Short mmCIF file of C-alpha atoms in Angstrom, two decimals:
data_model
loop_
_atom_site.label_atom_id
_atom_site.label_comp_id
_atom_site.label_asym_id
_atom_site.label_seq_id
_atom_site.Cartn_x
_atom_site.Cartn_y
_atom_site.Cartn_z
CA MET T 1 0.00 0.00 0.00
CA PHE T 2 2.66 2.51 0.98
CA SER T 3 5.59 1.15 -1.05
CA GLN T 4 4.91 3.36 -4.08
CA SER T 5 3.79 6.40 -2.12
CA THR T 6 5.88 9.53 -1.76
CA SER T 7 3.55 10.73 0.98
CA GLN T 8 4.27 10.43 4.65
CA HIS T 9 1.64 8.94 6.94
CA LEU T 10 0.95 8.88 10.66
CA LEU T 11 -1.26 6.06 11.90
CA MET T 12 -2.69 6.33 15.41
CA LEU T 13 -4.30 3.07 16.53
CA GLU T 14 -5.84 1.41 19.54
CA HIS T 15 -5.36 -2.36 19.34
CA PRO T 16 -7.45 -5.14 20.87
CA HIS T 17 -5.65 -7.19 23.55
CA VAL T 18 -2.61 -8.64 21.75
CA PHE T 19 0.90 -9.80 22.57
CA THR T 20 3.35 -9.64 19.67
CA TYR T 21 6.73 -11.31 19.62
CA GLY T 22 9.73 -11.24 17.31
CA PRO T 23 11.85 -14.14 16.04
CA ASN T 24 14.29 -13.85 18.97
CA ALA T 25 11.65 -13.65 21.70
CA ASP T 26 12.00 -15.89 24.74
CA LEU T 27 8.34 -16.74 25.35
CA GLU T 28 9.06 -19.26 28.10
CA LYS T 29 11.05 -16.72 30.12
CA ASN T 30 9.15 -13.49 29.40
CA LEU T 31 5.50 -14.36 28.76
CA LYS T 32 3.99 -14.43 32.25
CA CYS T 33 0.48 -15.58 31.27
CA LYS T 34 -1.34 -17.61 28.65
CA PRO T 35 -2.72 -14.93 26.31
CA HIS T 36 -5.97 -16.79 25.54
CA GLU T 37 -6.70 -16.99 29.28
CA VAL T 38 -6.70 -13.17 29.51
CA GLY T 39 -8.59 -12.61 26.25
CA ALA T 40 -5.52 -11.73 24.19
CA GLU T 41 -4.05 -12.97 20.95
CA LEU T 42 -0.42 -14.04 20.54
CA VAL T 43 0.99 -12.96 17.17
CA LYS T 44 4.46 -13.57 15.70
CA VAL T 45 5.83 -10.51 13.88
CA ASN T 46 8.93 -9.76 11.83
CA ARG T 47 10.68 -7.20 14.01
CA GLY T 48 13.34 -7.11 16.66
CA GLY T 49 12.67 -7.07 20.32
CA ASP T 50 11.02 -9.57 22.59
CA ILE T 51 7.36 -9.47 23.64
CA THR T 52 5.14 -6.39 23.39
CA TYR T 53 1.60 -5.93 24.70
CA HIS T 54 -0.93 -3.59 23.09
CA GLY T 55 -4.50 -3.15 24.22
CA PRO T 56 -7.55 -0.94 24.69
CA GLY T 57 -6.76 2.46 26.17
CA GLN T 58 -3.21 2.44 24.78
CA LEU T 59 -2.61 4.71 21.78
CA VAL T 60 0.05 3.36 19.42
CA VAL T 61 1.53 5.74 16.85
CA TYR T 62 3.13 4.47 13.65
CA PRO T 63 4.96 7.02 11.48
CA ILE T 64 5.21 5.66 7.91
CA LEU T 65 8.13 7.41 6.23
CA ASN T 66 10.61 6.74 3.48
CA LEU T 67 13.93 7.52 5.15
CA ALA T 68 16.06 6.31 2.23
CA PRO T 69 16.36 9.73 0.53
CA LYS T 70 17.13 11.49 3.81
CA HIS T 71 20.80 11.75 4.68
CA GLY T 72 22.59 12.73 7.82
CA VAL T 73 25.77 14.79 7.93
CA ASN T 74 28.02 11.80 7.22
CA GLY T 75 25.85 9.52 5.09
CA PRO T 76 22.54 7.67 5.35
CA ALA T 77 19.86 8.67 7.81
CA ASP T 78 20.69 7.85 11.43
CA LEU T 79 17.73 5.66 12.38
CA GLN T 80 18.65 5.49 16.06
CA ALA T 81 18.76 9.30 16.22
CA TYR T 82 15.42 9.47 14.38
CA VAL T 83 13.72 7.08 16.83
CA HIS T 84 15.24 8.93 19.80
CA GLY T 85 13.99 12.24 18.37
CA VAL T 86 10.44 10.96 17.89
CA GLU T 87 10.49 9.50 21.40
CA GLN T 88 11.67 12.82 22.85
CA LEU T 89 8.99 14.72 20.92
CA VAL T 90 6.30 12.50 22.46
CA ILE T 91 7.80 12.86 25.95
CA ASP T 92 7.97 16.67 25.64
CA THR T 93 4.40 16.87 24.33
CA LEU T 94 3.03 14.71 27.15
CA GLU T 95 4.88 16.81 29.73
CA GLN T 96 3.34 19.99 28.24
CA LEU T 97 -0.06 18.34 28.61
CA GLU T 98 0.86 17.73 32.28
CA VAL T 99 0.81 13.95 31.93
CA ARG T 100 2.76 12.59 34.90
CA ASN T 101 5.42 9.88 35.10
CA VAL T 102 6.53 10.30 31.50
CA GLY T 103 10.04 9.32 30.54
CA ARG T 104 12.38 7.02 28.72
CA LEU T 105 13.17 3.49 29.80
CA VAL T 106 16.86 2.68 29.88
CA GLY T 107 17.85 -0.14 27.55
#
């Protein structure tokens, strides 16, 4: 859908109860419940990381961008800096809205 688009998109979604896990996830160690017993789905996805929960009341934001033509000072776009910048923008915005206990997890 987006592969031929030159537009940028921002999807803001609220998911049903779901646990997603990547190919390197350690389900035995890190999944503390049986998803079907708590009304959740368990879905394998093609991304890094371990296990992630999404559910009602949690807003998930997906920026859909083509970063290939964007270049940093010394070459291709710095994806880690991009993700950090988006994360900081969200933190700053929530703090301005006086949402408490907002911050970045170490790791």
